[in-house]
mmCIF file of C-alpha atoms and ligand atoms in Angstrom:
data_model
loop_
_atom_site.group_PDB
_atom_site.id
_atom_site.type_symbol
_atom_site.label_atom_id
_atom_site.label_comp_id
_atom_site.label_asym_id
_atom_site.label_seq_id
_atom_site.Cartn_x
_atom_site.Cartn_y
_atom_site.Cartn_z
ATOM 1 C CA MET A 189 -17.768 -20.584 7.862
ATOM 2 C CA ALA A 190 -20.057 -18.990 10.464
ATOM 3 C CA THR A 191 -22.835 -21.368 11.477
ATOM 4 C CA ASN A 192 -25.436 -19.093 13.084
ATOM 5 C CA LEU A 193 -26.259 -17.024 10.008
ATOM 6 C CA ILE A 194 -29.781 -15.679 9.800
ATOM 7 C CA PRO A 195 -31.959 -17.483 7.195
ATOM 8 C CA VAL A 196 -32.619 -15.870 3.834
ATOM 9 C CA THR A 197 -36.128 -14.847 4.923
ATOM 10 C CA GLN A 198 -34.563 -12.526 7.526
ATOM 11 C CA ILE A 199 -32.090 -10.856 5.195
ATOM 12 C CA PRO A 200 -33.450 -7.408 4.280
ATOM 13 C CA ALA A 201 -35.136 -7.596 0.884
ATOM 14 C CA ILE A 202 -33.182 -4.648 -0.530
ATOM 15 C CA TRP A 203 -29.918 -6.599 -0.044
ATOM 16 C CA LEU A 204 -31.349 -9.603 -1.941
ATOM 17 C CA ARG A 205 -32.751 -7.382 -4.706
ATOM 18 C CA ASP A 206 -29.460 -5.501 -5.112
ATOM 19 C CA ASN A 207 -27.512 -8.763 -5.402
ATOM 20 C CA CYS A 208 -29.878 -10.554 -7.819
ATOM 21 C CA PRO A 209 -27.665 -12.350 -10.377
ATOM 22 C CA CYS A 210 -30.366 -12.771 -13.078
ATOM 23 C CA PRO A 211 -29.509 -11.711 -16.675
ATOM 24 C CA THR A 212 -31.776 -8.655 -16.405
ATOM 25 C CA CYS A 213 -29.800 -7.444 -13.408
ATOM 26 C CA VAL A 214 -26.247 -8.519 -14.329
ATOM 27 C CA ASP A 215 -24.528 -8.564 -17.735
ATOM 28 C CA GLU A 216 -23.678 -12.181 -18.400
ATOM 29 C CA VAL A 217 -20.380 -11.425 -20.158
ATOM 30 C CA SER A 218 -18.782 -8.831 -17.901
ATOM 31 C CA GLY A 219 -20.527 -9.733 -14.664
ATOM 32 C CA GLN A 220 -21.301 -6.011 -14.197
ATOM 33 C CA LYS A 221 -24.558 -4.733 -12.755
ATOM 34 C CA LEU A 222 -27.017 -3.351 -15.278
ATOM 35 C CA PHE A 223 -29.000 -1.165 -12.844
ATOM 36 C CA GLY A 224 -28.349 1.539 -10.286
ATOM 37 C CA ILE A 225 -29.768 1.815 -6.792
ATOM 38 C CA THR A 226 -32.367 4.384 -7.849
ATOM 39 C CA ASP A 227 -33.781 1.904 -10.405
ATOM 40 C CA LEU A 228 -34.878 -0.387 -7.551
ATOM 41 C CA PRO A 229 -38.119 -0.020 -5.610
ATOM 42 C CA ALA A 230 -37.429 1.821 -2.332
ATOM 43 C CA THR A 231 -39.574 -0.577 -0.338
ATOM 44 C CA ALA A 232 -38.758 -4.143 -1.340
ATOM 45 C CA THR A 233 -40.404 -7.107 0.426
ATOM 46 C CA ILE A 234 -39.806 -10.844 0.471
ATOM 47 C CA ASP A 235 -43.033 -12.432 -0.807
ATOM 48 C CA ARG A 236 -41.936 -16.056 -1.185
ATOM 49 C CA VAL A 237 -38.891 -18.273 -0.762
ATOM 50 C CA GLU A 238 -38.471 -21.616 -2.608
ATOM 51 C CA GLU A 239 -35.561 -23.943 -2.026
ATOM 52 C CA SER A 240 -34.621 -26.609 -4.503
ATOM 53 C CA GLY A 241 -31.350 -28.517 -4.579
ATOM 54 C CA ASP A 242 -28.461 -26.081 -4.491
ATOM 55 C CA GLU A 243 -30.608 -23.039 -5.145
ATOM 56 C CA VAL A 244 -32.745 -20.602 -3.215
ATOM 57 C CA SER A 245 -35.265 -18.508 -5.158
ATOM 58 C CA VAL A 246 -36.757 -15.412 -3.582
ATOM 59 C CA THR A 247 -39.765 -13.619 -5.039
ATOM 60 C CA LEU A 248 -39.500 -9.937 -4.173
ATOM 61 C CA GLY A 249 -42.254 -7.357 -3.947
ATOM 62 C CA PRO A 250 -43.585 -4.988 -4.999
ATOM 63 C CA ASP A 251 -42.851 -6.059 -8.621
ATOM 64 C CA GLY A 252 -42.534 -9.882 -8.221
ATOM 65 C CA HIS A 253 -38.897 -9.958 -9.349
ATOM 66 C CA VAL A 254 -37.372 -13.413 -8.776
ATOM 67 C CA ALA A 255 -33.793 -13.566 -7.474
ATOM 68 C CA THR A 256 -32.145 -16.993 -7.487
ATOM 69 C CA PHE A 257 -28.983 -17.617 -5.479
ATOM 70 C CA SER A 258 -26.802 -20.668 -5.185
ATOM 71 C CA ARG A 259 -26.262 -21.870 -1.644
ATOM 72 C CA ALA A 260 -22.502 -21.645 -2.182
ATOM 73 C CA TRP A 261 -22.785 -17.998 -3.192
ATOM 74 C CA LEU A 262 -24.992 -17.217 -0.208
ATOM 75 C CA ALA A 263 -22.627 -18.958 2.203
ATOM 76 C CA GLU A 264 -19.712 -16.910 0.903
ATOM 77 C CA ASN A 265 -21.445 -13.551 0.578
ATOM 78 C CA HIS A 266 -23.972 -13.673 3.404
ATOM 79 C CA PRO A 267 -24.103 -10.245 5.051
ATOM 80 C CA GLN A 268 -23.184 -11.737 8.412
ATOM 81 C CA VAL A 269 -19.973 -13.317 7.108
ATOM 82 C CA PRO A 270 -17.279 -11.001 8.466
ATOM 83 C CA ALA A 271 -15.579 -8.922 5.782
ATOM 84 C CA ALA A 272 -11.962 -9.901 5.096
ATOM 85 C CA PRO A 273 -9.468 -7.491 6.721
ATOM 86 C CA ASN A 274 -8.704 -4.481 4.524
ATOM 87 C CA PRO A 275 -5.515 -5.661 2.767
ATOM 88 C CA ARG A 276 -4.008 -2.179 2.942
ATOM 89 C CA THR A 277 -4.194 -1.983 6.733
ATOM 90 C CA GLU A 278 -2.108 -3.238 9.610
ATOM 91 C CA ASP A 279 -4.678 -6.071 10.058
ATOM 92 C CA ALA A 280 -3.492 -7.785 6.878
ATOM 93 C CA LYS A 281 0.259 -7.283 7.441
ATOM 94 C CA THR A 282 3.036 -9.239 9.057
ATOM 95 C CA LEU A 283 4.558 -6.514 11.204
ATOM 96 C CA TRP A 284 8.260 -6.559 12.110
ATOM 97 C CA HIS A 285 10.713 -4.730 14.310
ATOM 98 C CA GLY A 286 14.366 -4.384 13.342
ATOM 99 C CA ALA A 287 16.053 -7.629 12.374
ATOM 100 C CA ASP A 288 13.454 -9.875 14.065
ATOM 101 C CA HIS A 289 12.685 -11.570 10.752
ATOM 102 C CA PRO A 290 14.648 -13.007 7.837
ATOM 103 C CA VAL A 291 15.110 -10.445 5.055
ATOM 104 C CA PRO A 292 12.885 -11.587 2.172
ATOM 105 C CA ARG A 293 15.515 -11.940 -0.560
ATOM 106 C CA PHE A 294 15.070 -13.726 -3.884
ATOM 107 C CA GLU A 295 17.143 -14.289 -6.980
ATOM 108 C CA TRP A 296 15.843 -12.424 -10.012
ATOM 109 C CA ASP A 297 16.228 -15.528 -12.180
ATOM 110 C CA GLY A 298 13.961 -17.468 -9.837
ATOM 111 C CA PHE A 299 11.443 -14.635 -9.983
ATOM 112 C CA LEU A 300 11.404 -14.651 -13.733
ATOM 113 C CA SER A 301 11.136 -18.424 -13.981
ATOM 114 C CA GLY A 302 8.062 -18.243 -11.752
ATOM 115 C CA GLU A 303 9.650 -20.148 -8.872
ATOM 116 C CA HIS A 304 9.724 -17.181 -6.468
ATOM 117 C CA ARG A 305 7.303 -14.811 -8.193
ATOM 118 C CA ALA A 306 4.342 -15.296 -5.890
ATOM 119 C CA ALA A 307 6.566 -15.300 -2.765
ATOM 120 C CA ALA A 308 8.251 -12.017 -3.829
ATOM 121 C CA LEU A 309 4.916 -10.281 -4.507
ATOM 122 C CA ASP A 310 3.569 -11.630 -1.229
ATOM 123 C CA ALA A 311 6.615 -10.272 0.627
ATOM 124 C CA VAL A 312 5.858 -6.725 -0.611
ATOM 125 C CA LEU A 313 2.161 -7.067 0.281
ATOM 126 C CA ARG A 314 2.645 -8.571 3.750
ATOM 127 C CA ARG A 315 6.186 -7.750 4.947
ATOM 128 C CA GLY A 316 6.224 -4.448 3.095
ATOM 129 C CA TYR A 317 9.419 -5.129 1.135
ATOM 130 C CA VAL A 318 11.516 -7.557 -0.861
ATOM 131 C CA VAL A 319 15.158 -7.486 -1.948
ATOM 132 C CA LEU A 320 15.932 -9.032 -5.351
ATOM 133 C CA SER A 321 19.490 -10.066 -6.235
ATOM 134 C CA GLY A 322 21.047 -10.733 -9.574
ATOM 135 C CA VAL A 323 19.067 -8.110 -11.473
ATOM 136 C CA PRO A 324 21.221 -7.214 -14.511
ATOM 137 C CA VAL A 325 23.373 -4.156 -13.819
ATOM 138 C CA ASP A 326 21.975 -2.283 -16.812
ATOM 139 C CA ASP A 327 20.683 1.210 -17.337
ATOM 140 C CA ARG A 328 16.845 1.364 -16.985
ATOM 141 C CA GLU A 329 16.634 -2.260 -15.819
ATOM 142 C CA VAL A 330 14.617 -0.993 -12.842
ATOM 143 C CA LEU A 331 11.750 -0.395 -15.268
ATOM 144 C CA ARG A 332 11.823 -4.074 -16.269
ATOM 145 C CA VAL A 333 11.521 -5.057 -12.609
ATOM 146 C CA ALA A 334 8.718 -2.502 -12.161
ATOM 147 C CA ALA A 335 6.832 -3.981 -15.128
ATOM 148 C CA GLU A 336 7.085 -7.493 -13.660
ATOM 149 C CA PHE A 337 5.526 -6.283 -10.392
ATOM 150 C CA GLY A 338 2.967 -3.753 -11.616
ATOM 151 C CA TYR A 339 2.736 -0.554 -13.681
ATOM 152 C CA VAL A 340 5.210 2.282 -13.670
ATOM 153 C CA ARG A 341 3.977 5.594 -12.302
ATOM 154 C CA THR A 342 5.600 8.362 -14.332
ATOM 155 C CA THR A 343 6.108 11.557 -12.379
ATOM 156 C CA ASN A 344 7.839 14.919 -12.857
ATOM 157 C CA TYR A 345 11.067 13.016 -12.235
ATOM 158 C CA GLY A 346 10.291 10.936 -15.374
ATOM 159 C CA GLU A 347 9.782 7.181 -15.635
ATOM 160 C CA LEU A 348 12.809 6.701 -13.409
ATOM 161 C CA PHE A 349 15.164 8.829 -11.389
ATOM 162 C CA GLU A 350 18.897 8.712 -10.831
ATOM 163 C CA VAL A 351 20.086 8.504 -7.213
ATOM 164 C CA ARG A 352 23.701 9.694 -7.107
ATOM 165 C CA ALA A 353 25.568 12.654 -5.731
ATOM 166 C CA GLU A 354 24.897 15.660 -7.966
ATOM 167 C CA PRO A 355 25.963 19.267 -7.653
ATOM 168 C CA ALA A 356 23.192 21.705 -6.569
ATOM 169 C CA ALA A 357 20.696 18.840 -6.061
ATOM 170 C CA ALA A 358 17.024 19.790 -5.744
ATOM 171 C CA ASN A 359 16.545 16.808 -3.418
ATOM 172 C CA LEU A 360 18.896 15.759 -0.619
ATOM 173 C CA ALA A 361 18.515 12.132 -1.836
ATOM 174 C CA PHE A 362 20.687 13.235 -4.755
ATOM 175 C CA THR A 363 23.659 14.203 -2.548
ATOM 176 C CA ASN A 364 26.054 12.104 -0.478
ATOM 177 C CA LEU A 365 24.378 13.127 2.793
ATOM 178 C CA PRO A 366 22.822 10.606 5.165
ATOM 179 C CA ILE A 367 19.043 10.347 4.759
ATOM 180 C CA THR A 368 16.979 9.503 7.842
ATOM 181 C CA PRO A 369 14.003 7.108 7.598
ATOM 182 C CA HIS A 370 11.284 8.589 5.417
ATOM 183 C CA THR A 371 8.542 7.798 2.954
ATOM 184 C CA ASP A 372 8.988 9.224 -0.516
ATOM 185 C CA ASN A 373 6.940 11.962 -2.133
ATOM 186 C CA PRO A 374 4.400 12.721 0.615
ATOM 187 C CA TYR A 375 3.813 15.883 -1.405
ATOM 188 C CA ARG A 376 2.007 13.884 -4.095
ATOM 189 C CA ASP A 377 -1.713 13.105 -4.066
ATOM 190 C CA PRO A 378 -2.086 10.194 -4.506
ATOM 191 C CA VAL A 379 1.261 9.231 -3.080
ATOM 192 C CA PRO A 380 3.190 6.538 -5.016
ATOM 193 C CA THR A 381 2.428 3.418 -3.040
ATOM 194 C CA VAL A 382 5.517 1.389 -4.020
ATOM 195 C CA GLN A 383 9.128 2.417 -4.620
ATOM 196 C CA LEU A 384 11.910 0.523 -6.331
ATOM 197 C CA LEU A 385 15.626 1.236 -5.867
ATOM 198 C CA HIS A 386 18.009 -0.707 -8.110
ATOM 199 C CA CYS A 387 21.719 -0.572 -7.288
ATOM 200 C CA LEU A 388 24.062 -0.238 -10.271
ATOM 201 C CA LEU A 389 27.138 0.674 -8.276
ATOM 202 C CA ASN A 390 27.983 1.015 -4.590
ATOM 203 C CA ALA A 391 31.755 1.422 -4.342
ATOM 204 C CA ALA A 392 31.601 4.318 -1.888
ATOM 205 C CA GLU A 393 32.381 4.050 1.773
ATOM 206 C CA GLY A 394 28.992 4.274 3.545
ATOM 207 C CA GLY A 395 25.762 4.306 1.578
ATOM 208 C CA ASP A 396 24.224 1.418 3.541
ATOM 209 C CA SER A 397 20.468 0.960 3.497
ATOM 210 C CA ALA A 398 17.903 0.658 6.283
ATOM 211 C CA LEU A 399 14.143 0.034 6.366
ATOM 212 C CA VAL A 400 11.668 0.574 9.214
ATOM 213 C CA ASP A 401 8.144 -0.812 9.537
ATOM 214 C CA GLY A 402 6.038 2.351 9.980
ATOM 215 C CA PHE A 403 2.847 0.375 10.808
ATOM 216 C CA GLU A 404 4.609 -1.437 13.626
ATOM 217 C CA ALA A 405 5.933 1.887 14.959
ATOM 218 C CA ALA A 406 2.486 3.464 14.699
ATOM 219 C CA GLY A 407 1.068 0.545 16.710
ATOM 220 C CA ARG A 408 3.749 1.079 19.358
ATOM 221 C CA LEU A 409 2.868 4.757 19.597
ATOM 222 C CA ARG A 410 -0.843 3.914 19.954
ATOM 223 C CA THR A 411 -0.024 1.595 22.888
ATOM 224 C CA ALA A 412 2.478 3.909 24.575
ATOM 225 C CA ASP A 413 0.652 7.200 24.058
ATOM 226 C CA PRO A 414 -2.856 6.958 22.619
ATOM 227 C CA HIS A 415 -3.285 10.712 22.785
ATOM 228 C CA ALA A 416 -0.175 11.346 20.674
ATOM 229 C CA PHE A 417 -1.316 8.683 18.226
ATOM 230 C CA GLY A 418 -4.731 10.373 17.992
ATOM 231 C CA LEU A 419 -3.103 13.745 17.269
ATOM 232 C CA LEU A 420 -1.038 12.290 14.424
ATOM 233 C CA THR A 421 -4.112 10.670 12.859
ATOM 234 C CA THR A 422 -6.135 13.883 12.899
ATOM 235 C CA THR A 423 -3.694 16.759 12.368
ATOM 236 C CA PRO A 424 -3.371 17.722 8.696
ATOM 237 C CA VAL A 425 0.257 18.212 7.690
ATOM 238 C CA THR A 426 1.349 19.780 4.422
ATOM 239 C CA PHE A 427 4.319 18.561 2.383
ATOM 240 C CA ARG A 428 5.759 20.404 -0.570
ATOM 241 C CA TYR A 429 8.308 19.899 -3.333
ATOM 242 C CA ARG A 430 9.441 22.679 -5.579
ATOM 243 C CA ASP A 431 11.990 22.946 -8.381
ATOM 244 C CA ALA A 432 12.124 24.854 -11.690
ATOM 245 C CA GLY A 433 9.596 22.545 -13.379
ATOM 246 C CA ALA A 434 7.241 21.334 -10.647
ATOM 247 C CA GLU A 435 5.410 22.493 -7.552
ATOM 248 C CA LEU A 436 3.715 19.655 -5.716
ATOM 249 C CA THR A 437 1.834 19.817 -2.461
ATOM 250 C CA SER A 438 -0.426 17.565 -0.445
ATOM 251 C CA THR A 439 -1.949 17.782 3.017
ATOM 252 C CA GLN A 440 -2.697 14.654 5.062
ATOM 253 C CA PRO A 441 -2.175 13.393 8.616
ATOM 254 C CA LEU A 442 1.142 11.611 9.269
ATOM 255 C CA ILE A 443 -0.774 8.467 10.196
ATOM 256 C CA GLY A 444 -3.794 7.706 7.982
ATOM 257 C CA LEU A 445 -6.559 5.384 9.216
ATOM 258 C CA ASP A 446 -9.166 3.458 7.264
ATOM 259 C CA ALA A 447 -12.950 3.761 7.889
ATOM 260 C CA ARG A 448 -12.627 1.271 10.770
ATOM 261 C CA GLY A 449 -9.845 3.180 12.491
ATOM 262 C CA ARG A 450 -7.045 0.806 11.490
ATOM 263 C CA VAL A 451 -3.609 2.117 10.396
ATOM 264 C CA ARG A 452 -3.602 2.334 6.564
ATOM 265 C CA GLU A 453 -0.772 4.668 5.653
ATOM 266 C CA VAL A 454 2.186 6.491 7.096
ATOM 267 C CA ARG A 455 3.680 9.707 5.626
ATOM 268 C CA PHE A 456 6.897 10.800 7.149
ATOM 269 C CA ASN A 457 9.493 13.070 5.614
ATOM 270 C CA ASN A 458 11.246 15.750 7.611
ATOM 271 C CA ARG A 459 12.757 17.261 4.464
ATOM 272 C CA SER A 460 9.570 18.281 2.723
ATOM 273 C CA MET A 461 7.257 18.996 5.676
ATOM 274 C CA ARG A 462 5.797 22.531 5.778
ATOM 275 C CA PRO A 463 4.792 24.639 8.801
ATOM 276 C CA VAL A 464 1.744 23.209 10.591
ATOM 277 C CA HIS A 465 -1.286 25.452 10.935
ATOM 278 C CA LEU A 466 -2.618 24.940 14.429
ATOM 279 C CA ALA A 467 -4.010 27.016 17.263
ATOM 280 C CA PRO A 468 -0.990 28.109 19.318
ATOM 281 C CA ALA A 469 -2.355 26.105 22.283
ATOM 282 C CA ASP A 470 -2.182 22.889 20.213
ATOM 283 C CA ILE A 471 1.303 23.313 18.737
ATOM 284 C CA GLU A 472 3.374 21.877 21.605
ATOM 285 C CA ALA A 473 1.215 18.750 21.881
ATOM 286 C CA PHE A 474 1.525 18.170 18.137
ATOM 287 C CA TYR A 475 5.315 18.559 18.300
ATOM 288 C CA ALA A 476 5.554 16.192 21.263
ATOM 289 C CA ALA A 477 3.548 13.585 19.321
ATOM 290 C CA TYR A 478 5.616 14.112 16.171
ATOM 291 C CA ARG A 479 8.815 13.708 18.178
ATOM 292 C CA ALA A 480 7.525 10.560 19.929
ATOM 293 C CA PHE A 481 6.709 8.966 16.564
ATOM 294 C CA ALA A 482 10.087 10.044 15.116
ATOM 295 C CA GLU A 483 11.915 8.507 18.071
ATOM 296 C CA LEU A 484 10.245 5.187 17.382
ATOM 297 C CA LEU A 485 11.027 5.424 13.648
ATOM 298 C CA TYR A 486 14.625 6.561 14.172
ATOM 299 C CA ASP A 487 15.359 3.957 16.863
ATOM 300 C CA PRO A 488 18.301 1.960 15.501
ATOM 301 C CA GLU A 489 16.712 -1.167 16.978
ATOM 302 C CA ALA A 490 13.641 -0.657 14.770
ATOM 303 C CA ALA A 491 15.555 -0.807 11.475
ATOM 304 C CA VAL A 492 16.560 -3.752 9.366
ATOM 305 C CA ARG A 493 19.916 -2.883 7.795
ATOM 306 C CA PHE A 494 21.719 -4.186 4.747
ATOM 307 C CA ARG A 495 23.940 -2.920 2.000
ATOM 308 C CA LEU A 496 22.737 -2.878 -1.573
ATOM 309 C CA GLY A 497 25.332 -4.212 -3.980
ATOM 310 C CA PRO A 498 25.293 -4.027 -7.766
ATOM 311 C CA GLY A 499 22.347 -6.042 -9.072
ATOM 312 C CA ASP A 500 20.275 -5.708 -5.899
ATOM 313 C CA CYS A 501 16.870 -4.121 -6.236
ATOM 314 C CA MET A 502 14.594 -3.380 -3.319
ATOM 315 C CA VAL A 503 10.870 -3.015 -3.763
ATOM 316 C CA PHE A 504 8.952 -1.574 -0.833
ATOM 317 C CA ASP A 505 5.527 -0.348 0.248
ATOM 318 C CA ASN A 506 5.978 3.398 0.397
ATOM 319 C CA THR A 507 2.794 3.833 2.450
ATOM 320 C CA ARG A 508 4.230 1.717 5.255
ATOM 321 C CA VAL A 509 7.971 1.045 5.156
ATOM 322 C CA LEU A 510 10.357 3.958 5.642
ATOM 323 C CA HIS A 511 13.749 3.859 3.939
ATOM 324 C CA ALA A 512 17.058 5.436 4.872
ATOM 325 C CA ARG A 513 20.712 5.432 3.919
ATOM 326 C CA THR A 514 23.930 6.347 5.627
ATOM 327 C CA GLY A 515 26.057 9.120 4.180
ATOM 328 C CA PHE A 516 28.774 8.107 1.757
ATOM 329 C CA THR A 517 32.106 9.288 0.434
ATOM 330 C CA THR A 518 32.132 10.721 -3.068
ATOM 331 C CA ASP A 519 35.592 9.462 -4.025
ATOM 332 C CA GLY A 520 34.074 5.988 -4.537
ATOM 333 C CA HIS A 521 30.949 5.896 -6.638
ATOM 334 C CA ARG A 522 27.358 5.091 -5.841
ATOM 335 C CA HIS A 523 24.545 4.982 -8.342
ATOM 336 C CA LEU A 524 20.974 3.729 -7.896
ATOM 337 C CA GLN A 525 18.042 4.056 -10.262
ATOM 338 C CA GLY A 526 14.592 4.333 -8.765
ATOM 339 C CA CYS A 527 11.006 4.413 -9.901
ATOM 340 C CA TYR A 528 7.470 4.190 -8.514
ATOM 341 C CA ILE A 529 4.666 1.719 -9.065
ATOM 342 C CA ASP A 530 1.475 0.978 -7.130
ATOM 343 C CA LEU A 531 0.230 -1.658 -4.727
ATOM 344 C CA ASP A 532 -3.003 -2.428 -6.586
ATOM 345 C CA GLY A 533 -1.071 -3.884 -9.558
ATOM 346 C CA ILE A 534 1.061 -6.052 -7.222
ATOM 347 C CA ALA A 535 -2.037 -7.265 -5.318
ATOM 348 C CA SER A 536 -3.804 -8.062 -8.610
ATOM 349 C CA ASN A 537 -0.812 -9.991 -10.015
ATOM 350 C CA HIS A 538 -0.537 -11.891 -6.750
ATOM 351 C CA ARG A 539 -4.230 -12.878 -6.808
ATOM 352 C CA ILE A 540 -3.999 -14.020 -10.421
ATOM 353 C CA LEU A 541 -0.939 -16.134 -9.629
ATOM 354 C CA THR A 542 -2.409 -17.744 -6.554
ATOM 355 C CA SER A 543 -6.081 -18.214 -7.441
ATOM 356 C CA GLY A 544 -6.231 -19.370 -11.080
ATOM 357 C CA ALA A 545 -8.622 -18.118 -13.741
ATOM 358 C CA ARG A 546 -12.009 -16.769 -12.723
ATOM 359 C CA PRO A 547 -14.969 -15.302 -14.609
ATOM 360 C CA ALA A 548 -15.289 -11.547 -15.028
ATOM 361 C CA SER A 549 -16.891 -9.720 -12.137
ATOM 362 C CA PRO A 550 -17.926 -6.095 -11.679
ATOM 363 C CA HIS A 551 -15.473 -3.220 -11.298
HETATM 364 C C1 OGA B 139 15.553 8.006 -2.513
HETATM 365 C C2 OGA B 139 16.326 7.627 -1.344
HETATM 366 C C3 OGA B 139 18.107 6.218 -0.585
HETATM 367 C C4 OGA B 139 19.461 5.735 -1.031
HETATM 368 O O1 OGA B 139 16.120 8.064 -3.624
HETATM 369 O O2 OGA B 139 14.341 8.217 -2.364
HETATM 370 O O3 OGA B 139 15.872 7.804 -0.252
HETATM 371 O O4 OGA B 139 19.821 4.637 -0.660
HETATM 372 N N1 OGA B 139 17.513 7.037 -1.570
HETATM 373 O O5 OGA B 139 20.147 6.481 -1.728
HETATM 374 ZN ZN1 ZN B 140 -32.694 -9.884 -11.249
HETATM 375 ZN ZN1 ZN B 141 13.700 8.234 -0.507
#
């Protein structure tokens, strides 16, 4: 805990007034605020501070409202206590490069019994992926796994999609061709933040999997070529998907930053990227930056590689970790089922598992 925090008398009165926990200000059941900012006086003042035991009471002008805080609450929420790192950004992640880390792999039985549940959720949140083994090789079982992690995101592909070689496929994922590292569905807004791929059969020759940490690669680009990194964080790029029943499009930079300038999401998919709209003088610099990022992402050294066998299910952060597969022969058979869920559900389940029951607090 920081020790040189300013005393309560020096905290701006509007902050104290906005955080008053009294029953007029906060609903005692839900913990939600009962007022909006425009209900508060624009010019609040601190008229008096009284300390007794574990509590600090502040009388606020101009209306004499009394806000009473516990010392423990003030110590935790004091405005000078640094905010926790944004859990979606590179600051909260354990970055990796290639096979420099043990693949987080857990038995499905151990997940269901609770033994490995928190560790598997944590692996997706911090490493960006987990591989589960021993998931029953049953049709639609991927939805059961999805429901244990979070909430299924139904899309135009349905609740789940079949990944196998199909004639006249609308998506190259549904052929036997190799697929280079990519994030899925960058043409959606919002993009699905987590993808699951459950292997039912992999008897083909080829069809091996690879994952790449896009945040780690973005950090490498920033170090090696800050200008290229800057271009990829500021140049809007459009992605599109089109078939008989859907036309989806979204425009975002390839590298998305949070309000503090930290890497928060990567979109990368050569198959669905549309022409960039740029002044002719800026096109070559954009392409050089795009190529430099692709070289980092396609570097064989950057990928962790494994082969999914029947009963394996990988769950990965689709805003960070790119996935790929090698091409495969169609005389053997390969069949995966996939679906999408979202990171917020995983993060919530992880907090509930690791922090015990807590009272309701505002949305
Ligand atoms: C996908 C995909 C990889 C694979 O379905 O999105 O990229 O291993 N599949 O088939
Ligand atoms: Zn109050
Ligand atoms: Zn994919």
